[in-house]
Short mmCIF file of C-alpha atoms in Angstrom, two decimals:
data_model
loop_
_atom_site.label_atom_id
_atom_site.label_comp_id
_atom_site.label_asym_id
_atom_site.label_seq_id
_atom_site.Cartn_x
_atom_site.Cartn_y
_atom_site.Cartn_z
CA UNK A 247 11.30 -35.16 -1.79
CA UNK A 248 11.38 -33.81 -5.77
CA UNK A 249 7.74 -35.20 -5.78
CA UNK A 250 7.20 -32.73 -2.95
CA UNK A 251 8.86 -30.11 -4.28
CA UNK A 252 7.72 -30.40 -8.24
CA UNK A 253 4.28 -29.73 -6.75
CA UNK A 254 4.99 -26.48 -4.93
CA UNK A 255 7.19 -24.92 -7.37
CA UNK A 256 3.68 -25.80 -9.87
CA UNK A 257 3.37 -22.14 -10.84
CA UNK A 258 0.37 -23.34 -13.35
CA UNK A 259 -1.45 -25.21 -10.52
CA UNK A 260 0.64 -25.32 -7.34
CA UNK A 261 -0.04 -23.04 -4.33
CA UNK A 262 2.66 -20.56 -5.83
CA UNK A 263 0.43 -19.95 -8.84
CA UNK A 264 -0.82 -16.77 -9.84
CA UNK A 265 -4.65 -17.77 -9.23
CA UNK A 266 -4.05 -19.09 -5.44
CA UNK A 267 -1.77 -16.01 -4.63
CA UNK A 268 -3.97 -13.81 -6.00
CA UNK A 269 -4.58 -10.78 -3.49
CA UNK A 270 -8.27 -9.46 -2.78
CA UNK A 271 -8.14 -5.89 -4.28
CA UNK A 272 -8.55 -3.88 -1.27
CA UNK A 273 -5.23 -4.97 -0.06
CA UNK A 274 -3.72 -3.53 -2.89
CA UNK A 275 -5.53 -0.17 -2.48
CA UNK A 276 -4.17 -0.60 0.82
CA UNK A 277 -0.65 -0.67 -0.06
CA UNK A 278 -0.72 2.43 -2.16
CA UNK A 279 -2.79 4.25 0.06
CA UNK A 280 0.39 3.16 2.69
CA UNK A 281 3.39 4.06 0.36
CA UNK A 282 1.41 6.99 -1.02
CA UNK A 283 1.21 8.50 2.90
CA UNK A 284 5.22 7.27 3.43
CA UNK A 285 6.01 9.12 0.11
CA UNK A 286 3.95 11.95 0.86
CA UNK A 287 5.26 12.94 5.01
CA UNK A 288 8.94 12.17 3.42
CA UNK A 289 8.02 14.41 0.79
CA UNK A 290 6.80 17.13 2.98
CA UNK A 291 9.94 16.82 5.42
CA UNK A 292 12.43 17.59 3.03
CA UNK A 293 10.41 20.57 1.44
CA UNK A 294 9.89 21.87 4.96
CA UNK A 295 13.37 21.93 5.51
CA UNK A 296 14.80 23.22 2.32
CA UNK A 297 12.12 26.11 1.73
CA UNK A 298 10.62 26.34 4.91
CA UNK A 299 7.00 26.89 5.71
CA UNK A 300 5.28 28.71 2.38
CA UNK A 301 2.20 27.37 1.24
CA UNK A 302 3.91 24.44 -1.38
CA UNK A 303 4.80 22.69 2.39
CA UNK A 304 1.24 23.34 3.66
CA UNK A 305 0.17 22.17 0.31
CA UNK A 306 1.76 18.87 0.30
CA UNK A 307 1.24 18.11 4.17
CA UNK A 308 -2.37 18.70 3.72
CA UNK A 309 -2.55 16.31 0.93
CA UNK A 310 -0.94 13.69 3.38
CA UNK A 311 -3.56 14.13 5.77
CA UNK A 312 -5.75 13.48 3.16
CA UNK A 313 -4.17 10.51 2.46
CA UNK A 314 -4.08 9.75 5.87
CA UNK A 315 -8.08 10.34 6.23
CA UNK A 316 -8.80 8.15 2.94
CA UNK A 317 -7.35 5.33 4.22
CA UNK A 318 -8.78 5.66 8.37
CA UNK A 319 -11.54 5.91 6.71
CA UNK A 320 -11.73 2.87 4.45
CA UNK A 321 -9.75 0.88 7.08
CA UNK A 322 -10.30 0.92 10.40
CA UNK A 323 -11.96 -1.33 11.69
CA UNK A 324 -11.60 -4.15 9.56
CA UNK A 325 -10.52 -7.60 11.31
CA UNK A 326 -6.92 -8.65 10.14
CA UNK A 327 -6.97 -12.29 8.55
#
């Protein structure tokens, strides 16, 4: 058992090191293209709600759909792993 688990807790060569974690980029782009749109409709919400509809809420919701179009476009269609 501590034979076992010495050799995954190996952060220099075990599966839990940094080289055999490591992410392709794109999912990374992914993730802050996700956040960024989460951030972004939150963002727009509130601002819609405490200063209505002037064009700093138009502003902002038309930079999430941006967002939004960035990452449909890089995206879809990719097969999931």
């Amino acid at each position: 058992m501590g034979r076992v688990l010495g050799e995954l807790t190996n952060l220099r060569n075990g599966p839990l090191s940094y080289w055999r974690a490591k992410a392709p980029f794109h999912a990374g782009v992914r993730l802050g293209l996700g956040l960024a749109q989460m951030f972004m409709a939150v963002f727009s919400a509130v601002l819609l709600i405490e200063t209505g509809l002037n064009r700093f809420t138009l502003i902002s919701a038309g930079f999430t759909t941006l967002l939004t179009l960035t990452s449909r476009l890089m995206f879809h269609g990719q097969e999931r792993k």
